[in-house]
Short mmCIF file of C-alpha atoms in Angstrom, two decimals:
data_model
loop_
_atom_site.label_atom_id
_atom_site.label_comp_id
_atom_site.label_asym_id
_atom_site.label_seq_id
_atom_site.Cartn_x
_atom_site.Cartn_y
_atom_site.Cartn_z
CA UNK A 1 112.66 87.65 52.69
CA UNK A 2 115.22 88.40 55.55
CA UNK A 3 118.73 87.85 55.11
CA UNK A 4 119.87 84.94 57.04
CA UNK A 5 120.89 85.87 60.51
CA UNK A 6 124.79 85.54 61.50
CA UNK A 7 124.02 83.41 64.62
CA UNK A 8 126.20 84.34 67.41
CA UNK A 9 125.05 81.83 69.66
CA UNK A 10 121.52 80.81 71.11
CA UNK A 11 119.09 83.60 72.08
CA UNK A 12 117.62 81.10 74.74
CA UNK A 13 119.52 78.40 76.29
CA UNK A 14 118.35 76.08 79.08
CA UNK A 15 120.55 73.67 80.79
CA UNK A 16 119.71 71.49 83.54
CA UNK A 17 116.35 72.74 84.60
CA UNK A 18 114.56 71.34 87.23
CA UNK A 19 111.42 73.01 89.06
CA UNK A 20 108.21 72.21 90.31
CA UNK A 21 105.62 73.25 93.17
CA UNK A 22 106.03 72.89 96.88
CA UNK A 23 109.32 70.90 97.36
CA UNK A 24 108.28 68.51 94.47
CA UNK A 25 109.78 68.54 91.02
CA UNK A 26 107.48 68.35 87.90
CA UNK A 27 109.96 68.93 85.22
CA UNK A 28 113.64 67.44 85.52
CA UNK A 29 116.90 68.15 83.87
CA UNK A 30 115.43 69.90 80.96
CA UNK A 31 118.22 71.23 78.29
CA UNK A 32 117.49 72.96 75.35
CA UNK A 33 118.54 76.10 72.81
CA UNK A 34 116.62 78.28 70.64
CA UNK A 35 118.40 80.31 67.74
CA UNK A 36 117.11 83.70 66.59
CA UNK A 37 114.47 83.49 64.14
CA UNK A 38 113.72 79.86 64.75
CA UNK A 39 110.10 78.55 65.67
CA UNK A 40 110.59 75.76 68.13
CA UNK A 41 107.72 73.71 69.52
CA UNK A 42 107.33 71.80 72.67
CA UNK A 43 104.91 69.18 72.39
CA UNK A 44 103.38 67.00 75.17
CA UNK A 45 100.13 65.91 76.72
CA UNK A 46 98.05 67.63 79.30
CA UNK A 47 100.17 67.85 82.51
CA UNK A 48 103.51 66.85 80.99
CA UNK A 49 105.24 69.85 82.19
CA UNK A 50 104.90 72.33 79.54
CA UNK A 51 103.65 75.15 81.58
CA UNK A 52 105.87 74.62 84.51
CA UNK A 53 108.90 74.88 82.35
CA UNK A 54 107.67 78.18 80.69
CA UNK A 55 107.03 79.58 84.36
CA UNK A 56 110.38 78.34 85.40
CA UNK A 57 112.22 79.99 82.75
CA UNK A 58 110.11 83.26 83.33
CA UNK A 59 110.90 82.98 87.07
CA UNK A 60 107.25 82.81 88.00
CA UNK A 61 108.68 79.69 90.14
CA UNK A 62 111.90 79.05 91.34
CA UNK A 63 113.82 76.40 89.82
CA UNK A 64 115.52 73.89 92.13
CA UNK A 65 118.32 73.42 89.90
CA UNK A 66 119.62 74.57 86.23
CA UNK A 67 120.04 77.77 84.41
CA UNK A 68 118.42 80.13 81.91
CA UNK A 69 120.54 82.24 79.45
CA UNK A 70 118.57 84.83 77.56
CA UNK A 71 120.45 86.87 74.71
CA UNK A 72 123.82 86.22 76.57
CA UNK A 73 123.11 86.80 80.25
CA UNK A 74 121.90 84.52 82.97
CA UNK A 75 118.32 85.22 83.82
CA UNK A 76 117.97 82.37 86.29
CA UNK A 77 115.83 83.68 89.20
CA UNK A 78 115.57 87.37 88.07
CA UNK A 79 112.32 88.97 88.70
CA UNK A 80 109.70 88.38 86.30
CA UNK A 81 108.95 91.84 85.40
CA UNK A 82 112.89 92.09 84.73
CA UNK A 83 112.94 89.30 82.32
CA UNK A 84 109.70 90.60 80.69
CA UNK A 85 111.83 94.05 80.13
CA UNK A 86 114.65 92.16 78.62
CA UNK A 87 112.58 91.43 75.75
CA UNK A 88 111.44 87.94 76.67
CA UNK A 89 107.67 87.90 76.19
CA UNK A 90 105.50 85.02 77.78
CA UNK A 91 101.76 84.25 76.75
CA UNK A 92 100.54 82.05 79.23
CA UNK A 93 97.47 79.97 78.50
CA UNK A 94 95.24 81.41 81.06
CA UNK A 95 96.30 84.76 79.13
CA UNK A 96 96.29 86.88 82.34
CA UNK A 97 94.65 89.98 80.52
CA UNK A 98 93.29 93.07 82.34
CA UNK A 99 89.58 92.24 82.17
CA UNK A 100 88.25 95.66 83.04
CA UNK A 101 90.73 97.49 80.79
CA UNK A 102 89.95 98.41 76.93
CA UNK A 103 91.78 96.30 74.29
CA UNK A 104 93.95 99.55 73.88
CA UNK A 105 94.59 99.89 77.36
CA UNK A 106 95.74 96.27 77.31
CA UNK A 107 97.98 96.87 74.29
CA UNK A 108 99.54 99.86 75.65
CA UNK A 109 100.51 98.00 79.04
CA UNK A 110 102.08 95.53 76.89
CA UNK A 111 104.63 98.33 76.21
CA UNK A 112 105.36 99.18 79.73
CA UNK A 113 107.24 101.01 80.84
CA UNK A 114 108.05 102.68 77.58
CA UNK A 115 105.98 105.05 75.44
CA UNK A 116 104.08 102.88 73.26
CA UNK A 117 105.24 102.51 69.66
CA UNK A 118 102.20 103.57 67.23
CA UNK A 119 103.88 101.63 64.39
CA UNK A 120 104.03 98.49 66.61
CA UNK A 121 100.32 98.97 67.66
CA UNK A 122 99.43 99.56 63.92
CA UNK A 123 101.36 96.22 63.26
CA UNK A 124 99.35 94.35 65.85
CA UNK A 125 96.13 95.62 64.30
CA UNK A 126 97.29 94.55 61.06
CA UNK A 127 97.95 90.91 62.31
CA UNK A 128 94.47 90.92 63.99
CA UNK A 129 91.94 93.09 62.50
CA UNK A 130 89.64 91.90 64.99
CA UNK A 131 91.29 93.61 68.04
CA UNK A 132 90.99 97.11 65.76
CA UNK A 133 87.36 96.73 65.55
CA UNK A 134 86.97 95.92 69.64
CA UNK A 135 89.54 98.70 70.43
CA UNK A 136 87.32 100.58 73.01
CA UNK A 137 85.81 97.38 74.50
CA UNK A 138 86.90 95.71 77.84
CA UNK A 139 88.99 92.85 77.40
CA UNK A 140 86.80 90.85 79.91
CA UNK A 141 84.00 91.18 77.23
CA UNK A 142 85.89 89.53 74.36
CA UNK A 143 85.37 86.11 72.71
CA UNK A 144 88.20 83.45 73.64
CA UNK A 145 89.56 84.07 70.23
CA UNK A 146 89.86 87.61 70.47
CA UNK A 147 91.28 87.31 74.02
CA UNK A 148 94.13 85.08 72.66
CA UNK A 149 94.45 87.56 70.08
CA UNK A 150 94.98 90.18 72.45
CA UNK A 151 97.34 88.13 74.53
CA UNK A 152 99.84 87.58 71.78
CA UNK A 153 99.49 91.42 70.71
CA UNK A 154 99.93 92.74 74.09
CA UNK A 155 103.04 90.66 74.13
CA UNK A 156 104.09 91.90 70.78
CA UNK A 157 103.79 95.61 71.94
CA UNK A 158 107.25 95.20 74.10
CA UNK A 159 109.09 94.54 70.98
CA UNK A 160 110.01 91.21 71.97
CA UNK A 161 113.17 89.43 70.77
CA UNK A 162 111.59 85.76 71.95
CA UNK A 163 107.84 85.00 72.27
CA UNK A 164 106.94 82.16 74.52
CA UNK A 165 103.36 80.91 73.83
CA UNK A 166 101.47 78.23 76.42
CA UNK A 167 98.87 76.46 74.23
CA UNK A 168 97.64 79.14 72.24
CA UNK A 169 94.57 77.10 71.13
CA UNK A 170 93.33 76.63 74.48
CA UNK A 171 89.65 76.90 74.60
CA UNK A 172 89.29 77.56 70.90
CA UNK A 173 87.10 75.88 68.33
CA UNK A 174 89.23 73.95 65.50
CA UNK A 175 88.51 76.76 62.75
CA UNK A 176 89.76 79.39 65.33
CA UNK A 177 92.85 77.43 66.11
CA UNK A 178 94.01 77.38 62.89
CA UNK A 179 93.31 80.97 62.31
CA UNK A 180 95.50 81.57 65.37
CA UNK A 181 98.29 79.20 63.70
CA UNK A 182 98.17 81.48 60.55
CA UNK A 183 98.70 84.64 62.59
CA UNK A 184 101.84 82.89 64.53
CA UNK A 185 102.92 81.61 61.04
CA UNK A 186 103.02 85.34 59.81
CA UNK A 187 104.88 86.37 62.95
CA UNK A 188 107.36 83.75 62.45
CA UNK A 189 107.93 84.81 58.60
CA UNK A 190 108.48 88.36 60.00
CA UNK A 191 111.37 87.07 61.70
CA UNK A 192 110.18 86.62 65.33
CA UNK A 193 111.76 83.94 67.29
CA UNK A 194 108.94 81.66 68.67
CA UNK A 195 108.61 78.64 71.21
CA UNK A 196 105.36 77.16 71.42
CA UNK A 197 104.16 74.57 73.80
CA UNK A 198 101.35 72.73 72.59
CA UNK A 199 98.97 69.57 72.64
CA UNK A 200 97.42 70.44 69.09
CA UNK A 201 100.51 68.65 67.91
CA UNK A 202 99.56 68.80 63.95
CA UNK A 203 99.25 72.54 64.12
CA UNK A 204 102.73 73.01 66.06
CA UNK A 205 104.75 70.85 63.91
CA UNK A 206 103.28 72.78 60.83
CA UNK A 207 104.46 75.98 62.32
CA UNK A 208 107.71 75.00 63.86
CA UNK A 209 110.98 73.91 61.99
CA UNK A 210 111.83 71.50 65.04
CA UNK A 211 110.70 70.32 68.33
CA UNK A 212 110.98 68.54 71.71
CA UNK A 213 108.72 66.06 73.20
CA UNK A 214 108.10 66.49 76.72
CA UNK A 215 106.64 63.43 78.93
CA UNK A 216 106.15 63.32 82.50
CA UNK A 217 108.41 66.32 82.88
CA UNK A 218 111.40 65.11 80.91
CA UNK A 219 112.59 65.80 77.29
CA UNK A 220 112.46 62.68 75.09
CA UNK A 221 112.42 62.83 71.34
CA UNK A 222 113.58 65.83 69.35
CA UNK A 223 114.27 66.92 66.07
CA UNK A 224 113.27 68.57 62.82
CA UNK A 225 109.14 68.72 62.37
CA UNK A 226 108.95 66.50 59.55
CA UNK A 227 110.95 63.91 61.24
CA UNK A 228 108.86 63.81 64.46
CA UNK A 229 105.63 63.89 62.28
CA UNK A 230 106.95 60.93 60.83
CA UNK A 231 107.80 59.10 63.94
CA UNK A 232 105.69 56.18 64.80
CA UNK A 233 105.87 57.17 68.62
CA UNK A 234 104.62 60.77 67.98
CA UNK A 235 101.98 59.42 65.34
CA UNK A 236 100.48 57.08 68.09
CA UNK A 237 100.60 59.51 70.89
CA UNK A 238 99.99 62.74 69.68
CA UNK A 239 98.64 62.49 65.87
CA UNK A 240 95.85 59.93 66.57
CA UNK A 241 97.12 57.39 63.91
CA UNK A 242 96.58 53.94 65.01
CA UNK B 1 66.19 121.73 101.92
CA UNK B 2 68.60 123.14 99.06
CA UNK B 3 71.01 124.40 101.65
CA UNK B 4 71.42 120.84 103.13
CA UNK B 5 71.64 119.38 99.56
CA UNK B 6 74.66 121.89 98.77
CA UNK B 7 75.99 121.36 102.15
CA UNK B 8 75.71 117.48 101.77
CA UNK B 9 77.82 117.77 98.25
CA UNK B 10 80.51 120.03 99.96
CA UNK B 11 80.86 117.41 102.76
CA UNK B 12 80.41 114.42 100.52
CA UNK B 13 83.43 115.61 98.55
CA UNK B 14 85.33 115.45 101.55
CA UNK B 15 83.97 112.01 102.32
CA UNK B 16 85.11 110.81 98.51
CA UNK B 17 88.66 112.27 99.14
CA UNK B 18 88.73 110.32 102.50
CA UNK B 19 87.51 107.22 100.89
CA UNK B 20 89.78 107.08 97.84
CA UNK B 21 93.15 106.65 99.76
CA UNK B 22 91.94 103.60 101.55
CA UNK B 23 90.11 102.21 98.78
CA UNK B 24 93.35 102.28 96.53
CA UNK B 25 95.48 100.29 99.16
CA UNK B 26 92.76 97.68 99.78
CA UNK B 27 92.13 97.29 96.04
CA UNK B 28 95.84 96.76 95.53
CA UNK B 29 97.02 94.87 98.46
CA UNK B 30 93.87 93.67 100.25
CA UNK B 31 95.11 95.63 103.26
CA UNK B 32 92.31 97.49 105.12
CA UNK B 33 94.03 100.65 106.56
CA UNK B 34 92.18 100.98 109.93
CA UNK B 35 95.00 104.06 110.50
CA UNK B 36 93.81 106.14 107.46
CA UNK B 37 92.05 108.70 109.83
CA UNK B 38 94.93 108.63 112.39
CA UNK B 39 97.37 109.38 109.43
CA UNK B 40 95.09 111.91 108.06
CA UNK B 41 95.15 113.95 111.57
CA UNK B 42 98.84 113.42 112.15
CA UNK B 43 99.46 115.50 109.01
CA UNK B 44 97.04 118.14 110.02
CA UNK B 45 98.71 118.32 113.41
CA UNK B 46 101.96 118.84 111.60
CA UNK B 47 100.68 121.64 109.73
CA UNK B 48 99.13 123.24 112.63
CA UNK B 49 102.53 122.87 114.71
CA UNK B 50 104.50 124.18 111.81
CA UNK B 51 102.15 127.27 111.35
CA UNK B 52 102.58 128.06 114.96
CA UNK B 53 106.22 128.55 114.26
CA UNK B 54 105.32 131.23 112.07
CA UNK B 55 105.64 129.07 108.88
CA UNK B 56 103.29 130.47 106.07
CA UNK B 57 100.19 127.99 105.40
CA UNK B 58 101.37 126.47 102.00
CA UNK B 59 104.79 125.17 103.13
CA UNK B 60 103.27 124.16 106.25
CA UNK B 61 100.55 122.16 104.43
CA UNK B 62 103.15 120.56 102.12
CA UNK B 63 105.15 119.27 104.95
CA UNK B 64 101.89 118.02 106.50
CA UNK B 65 101.16 116.22 103.49
CA UNK B 66 104.50 114.78 103.24
CA UNK B 67 104.75 113.50 106.63
CA UNK B 68 101.35 111.56 106.25
CA UNK B 69 102.56 110.16 102.87
CA UNK B 70 106.09 109.11 104.74
CA UNK B 71 104.26 107.24 107.24
CA UNK B 72 102.44 105.03 105.07
CA UNK B 73 105.55 104.66 102.36
CA UNK B 74 107.80 103.60 105.52
CA UNK B 75 105.12 101.15 106.52
CA UNK B 76 105.12 99.47 102.93
CA UNK B 77 108.95 99.28 102.87
CA UNK B 78 109.19 97.66 106.45
CA UNK B 79 106.30 95.62 108.38
CA UNK B 80 104.00 95.43 105.21
CA UNK B 81 106.51 93.00 103.44
CA UNK B 82 105.32 90.22 105.72
CA UNK B 83 101.84 90.86 104.85
CA UNK B 84 102.51 90.81 101.28
CA UNK B 85 104.24 87.33 101.77
CA UNK B 86 100.53 85.89 102.84
CA UNK B 87 97.96 85.10 100.81
CA UNK B 88 93.98 85.42 100.69
CA UNK B 89 92.48 85.61 104.26
CA UNK B 90 95.75 85.60 106.10
CA UNK B 91 96.93 88.59 104.34
CA UNK B 92 93.70 90.73 104.84
CA UNK B 93 93.63 89.67 108.78
CA UNK B 94 97.28 90.24 109.20
CA UNK B 95 97.07 93.86 107.23
CA UNK B 96 93.94 94.51 109.15
CA UNK B 97 95.50 93.85 112.67
CA UNK B 98 98.79 95.72 111.74
CA UNK B 99 96.98 98.79 110.45
CA UNK B 100 94.78 98.94 113.77
CA UNK B 101 97.74 98.80 115.75
CA UNK B 102 99.48 101.64 113.89
CA UNK B 103 96.36 103.56 114.15
CA UNK B 104 96.49 102.86 118.17
CA UNK B 105 100.11 104.08 117.97
CA UNK B 106 98.92 107.33 116.57
CA UNK B 107 96.09 107.79 118.66
CA UNK B 108 98.36 107.12 121.64
CA UNK B 109 101.02 109.40 120.52
CA UNK B 110 98.50 112.26 119.90
CA UNK B 111 96.74 111.86 122.85
CA UNK B 112 100.02 111.90 125.04
CA UNK B 113 101.80 114.80 122.93
CA UNK B 114 99.28 116.77 121.23
CA UNK B 115 95.96 116.43 122.91
CA UNK B 116 94.49 119.75 122.01
CA UNK B 117 96.39 120.61 119.01
CA UNK B 118 93.91 121.40 116.28
CA UNK B 119 94.31 122.60 112.67
CA UNK B 120 91.72 125.31 111.60
CA UNK B 121 92.36 127.19 108.59
CA UNK B 122 90.34 130.26 108.43
CA UNK B 123 89.63 131.15 104.82
CA UNK B 124 89.10 134.92 104.48
CA UNK B 125 86.34 136.58 102.43
CA UNK B 126 82.59 137.19 102.55
CA UNK B 127 80.53 134.04 101.78
CA UNK B 128 79.49 133.50 98.13
CA UNK B 129 75.87 133.06 97.36
CA UNK B 130 75.13 129.64 95.16
CA UNK B 131 71.87 129.15 93.74
CA UNK B 132 70.56 131.31 96.54
CA UNK B 133 72.36 129.48 99.37
CA UNK B 134 75.36 131.50 100.93
CA UNK B 135 78.30 129.45 101.11
CA UNK B 136 81.35 130.08 103.11
CA UNK B 137 84.56 130.39 101.08
CA UNK B 138 86.36 127.83 103.24
CA UNK B 139 83.78 125.09 102.06
CA UNK B 140 84.03 126.59 98.30
CA UNK B 141 88.05 126.28 98.49
CA UNK B 142 87.64 122.85 100.17
CA UNK B 143 85.38 121.38 97.55
CA UNK B 144 87.48 123.20 94.64
CA UNK B 145 90.86 121.65 96.03
CA UNK B 146 89.01 118.15 96.01
CA UNK B 147 87.50 118.28 92.58
CA UNK B 148 90.52 119.02 90.87
CA UNK B 149 92.36 116.31 93.21
CA UNK B 150 89.45 113.91 91.89
CA UNK B 151 90.09 114.89 88.45
CA UNK B 152 93.98 114.72 88.25
CA UNK B 153 93.57 111.18 90.04
CA UNK B 154 91.35 109.87 87.50
CA UNK B 155 93.37 111.54 84.48
CA UNK B 156 96.55 109.86 86.04
CA UNK B 157 95.25 106.19 86.27
CA UNK B 158 93.72 106.59 82.87
CA UNK B 159 96.16 108.23 80.79
CA UNK B 160 99.64 107.83 82.35
CA UNK B 161 101.94 104.69 82.13
CA UNK B 162 102.32 104.39 85.80
CA UNK B 163 98.60 105.01 86.42
CA UNK B 164 97.64 102.19 84.15
CA UNK B 165 100.52 99.91 85.72
CA UNK B 166 98.74 100.63 89.01
CA UNK B 167 95.43 99.22 87.56
CA UNK B 168 97.11 96.11 85.76
CA UNK B 169 98.42 95.20 89.32
CA UNK B 170 94.75 95.61 90.92
CA UNK B 171 93.28 93.52 87.98
CA UNK B 172 96.00 90.87 87.33
CA UNK B 173 99.15 90.96 89.13
CA UNK B 174 100.91 88.19 86.99
CA UNK B 175 99.78 89.82 83.89
CA UNK B 176 101.05 92.90 85.19
CA UNK B 177 104.37 91.36 85.91
CA UNK B 178 104.53 89.85 82.40
CA UNK B 179 104.02 93.27 80.84
CA UNK B 180 107.31 94.42 82.90
CA UNK B 181 105.33 96.08 85.74
CA UNK B 182 107.08 95.89 89.19
CA UNK B 183 104.07 95.09 91.74
CA UNK B 184 106.17 96.28 94.55
CA UNK B 185 107.22 99.39 93.16
CA UNK B 186 103.58 100.03 92.51
CA UNK B 187 102.38 99.27 96.27
CA UNK B 188 104.90 101.46 97.61
CA UNK B 189 103.74 104.56 95.19
CA UNK B 190 100.22 103.67 96.09
CA UNK B 191 101.05 103.76 99.90
CA UNK B 192 102.84 106.98 99.59
CA UNK B 193 99.89 108.46 97.52
CA UNK B 194 97.12 106.98 99.83
CA UNK B 195 99.04 108.70 102.78
CA UNK B 196 99.58 112.23 100.91
CA UNK B 197 95.70 112.08 100.27
CA UNK B 198 94.70 111.53 103.91
CA UNK B 199 96.85 114.16 104.82
CA UNK B 200 95.12 116.60 102.32
CA UNK B 201 91.42 115.60 103.26
CA UNK B 202 92.46 116.74 106.92
CA UNK B 203 93.61 119.85 105.49
CA UNK B 204 90.76 120.61 103.36
CA UNK B 205 88.14 119.62 106.17
CA UNK B 206 89.93 122.26 108.60
CA UNK B 207 88.81 124.72 106.21
CA UNK B 208 85.33 124.58 107.63
CA UNK B 209 86.04 123.32 111.31
CA UNK B 210 89.14 122.64 113.28
CA UNK B 211 90.75 119.13 113.14
CA UNK B 212 92.31 117.31 115.85
CA UNK B 213 93.03 114.19 117.98
CA UNK B 214 89.32 113.42 118.54
CA UNK B 215 88.61 113.06 114.39
CA UNK B 216 90.84 110.21 113.94
CA UNK B 217 88.09 107.15 114.48
CA UNK B 218 85.40 109.08 112.86
CA UNK B 219 87.64 109.60 109.56
CA UNK B 220 88.77 106.23 109.46
CA UNK B 221 85.22 104.90 109.73
CA UNK B 222 84.05 107.09 107.51
CA UNK B 223 86.76 106.26 104.95
CA UNK B 224 85.40 102.60 105.31
CA UNK B 225 82.26 103.49 104.70
CA UNK B 226 82.69 105.34 101.40
CA UNK B 227 85.23 102.65 100.27
CA UNK B 228 82.72 99.90 100.61
CA UNK B 229 79.77 101.84 98.92
CA UNK B 230 82.07 102.86 96.07
CA UNK B 231 83.36 99.63 95.78
CA UNK B 232 86.91 98.65 96.92
CA UNK B 233 89.48 99.66 94.65
CA UNK B 234 87.55 102.26 92.42
CA UNK B 235 88.43 105.91 92.58
CA UNK B 236 85.40 107.40 90.66
CA UNK B 237 83.29 104.94 92.60
CA UNK B 238 84.67 106.49 96.11
CA UNK B 239 83.82 109.99 94.78
CA UNK B 240 80.27 109.12 93.80
CA UNK B 241 79.75 107.08 97.01
CA UNK B 242 81.24 110.15 98.95
CA UNK B 243 78.82 112.43 97.50
CA UNK B 244 75.73 110.34 97.76
CA UNK B 245 76.48 109.61 101.35
CA UNK B 246 77.54 113.37 101.98
CA UNK B 247 74.16 114.35 101.02
CA UNK B 248 72.38 111.37 102.99
CA UNK B 249 74.11 112.76 106.02
CA UNK B 250 73.02 116.30 105.58
CA UNK B 251 69.47 115.43 104.76
CA UNK B 252 69.10 113.05 107.72
CA UNK B 253 70.67 115.31 110.33
CA UNK B 254 68.46 118.20 108.74
CA UNK B 255 65.29 115.99 109.01
CA UNK B 256 66.06 113.46 111.80
CA UNK B 257 68.83 114.70 114.03
CA UNK B 258 72.66 114.65 113.73
CA UNK B 259 72.85 111.80 116.56
CA UNK B 260 71.18 109.13 113.91
CA UNK B 261 73.33 110.24 111.05
CA UNK B 262 76.64 107.74 111.49
CA UNK B 263 73.91 104.79 111.99
CA UNK B 264 72.49 105.79 108.81
CA UNK B 265 75.73 105.84 106.73
CA UNK B 266 76.57 102.42 108.37
CA UNK B 267 73.07 100.92 107.18
CA UNK B 268 74.13 102.41 103.71
CA UNK B 269 77.17 100.35 103.65
CA UNK B 270 75.55 97.27 104.93
CA UNK B 271 72.85 97.54 102.29
CA UNK B 272 75.68 98.02 99.54
CA UNK B 273 77.56 94.75 100.82
CA UNK B 274 74.04 92.78 100.42
CA UNK B 275 72.73 94.41 97.40
CA UNK B 276 75.71 95.15 95.15
CA UNK B 277 78.89 93.85 96.97
CA UNK B 278 81.36 95.20 94.14
CA UNK B 279 80.16 98.93 95.06
CA UNK B 280 77.97 101.48 93.19
CA UNK B 281 80.18 101.18 89.78
CA UNK B 282 80.32 97.49 90.31
CA UNK B 283 83.97 97.17 89.16
CA UNK B 284 87.44 98.17 90.38
CA UNK B 285 87.63 100.24 87.15
CA UNK B 286 89.55 102.91 89.11
#
């Protein structure tokens, strides 16, 4: 077990963030904070604005209002590659792997521009042994589950202090989805700070200690995971409880 | 027959080097550099002028390569910025027109100031016999330089962090950004590299015959054909295509006639587009 971390302010704090596409906002006035070592989930249905929120945090689109602070500094509007180099890693639902490069080369690029750390690579292979078996295979030839592992593994290569994951179970069969979450739980237990956006609400609430519900681009309910899991509204909308 | 084959390989290596510079820029940015041959010859003319002032060959060549590289570097940092802001077909068309304009400007400049300036590097030494065919030292040196350059390029793209960074942008620009790769820097670097490679091919070709203002357009056309056959964006594909096309070129001019070779090469490119649009190796593996 790790010693409890002395928190000197949140590692990520988002305030008043609004963003969208072609002049029309999709998310409105989003505010939340994440402390070091925490696992937080953002739950919402398809099109609720989860991906837009992450894209705005990563400067993949320009927010129309609000600020994003990471590790004490304002990163609003900073170029995406600079944000990535600061230690804020993002695994999009579409994964954005390099299909004609081997598993190993994809992992090496995760460490760009630094020299890849063999110890980190070993720990990635430790969490995802399947990747070690497929080292020389092109990323484009991997199965969906393996591609997801590679996307997370590539993000880990940069030794991130915060990992944003957008629907890590997209396109995965239920058994593989549960397996993916087992790996994420392991990373969480190793002390990695996680923010997971998810439609698979039971898995996400089990992983995270607390969560936010996003609906039509706005944050609504929030609270500890058990509380959200017990909330009748959440049960009706996301947990399939009648 | 045997000598035509060897000649074809020698020529083909040059074609490969010509295609590489064009293919890299296209694979990365979608800009078809229709000034590639002009930029190559510009470098050769600079080398010739400097050697005319008494400068030894090696520093003159380095300066010529630097000029070719600098022209593309400057374009990337200035007008190309407008092109990069566009997407899809608009980007391809705008880039193509812009580079066509640059090509015309260089052609005009050469015709105006240096219409008869030619670089012809005479490499001393007696011909060397290879497989019973007497090869000039010039064509052997040109081939050696080209092979070494090709190997260095392949190693660079496979083994170095920056090389992998370039390939990552070619394959998935957003993925590259998320890994911390700066696509703007990669583009600037590849434009500079492509210019230097263009200058280099003009220099190595001048080891077998003089290179001047009348070579610009044929260089651009050949680079385009090689890049299409090799697969746009692929370094190893460009060299493979170059050698194949070089052999086709020499054999067809040996058996049919020189007048027909360019047509045959164009047919090869057209057939590739129809049969295997992604090129010989079928993927932009670089």
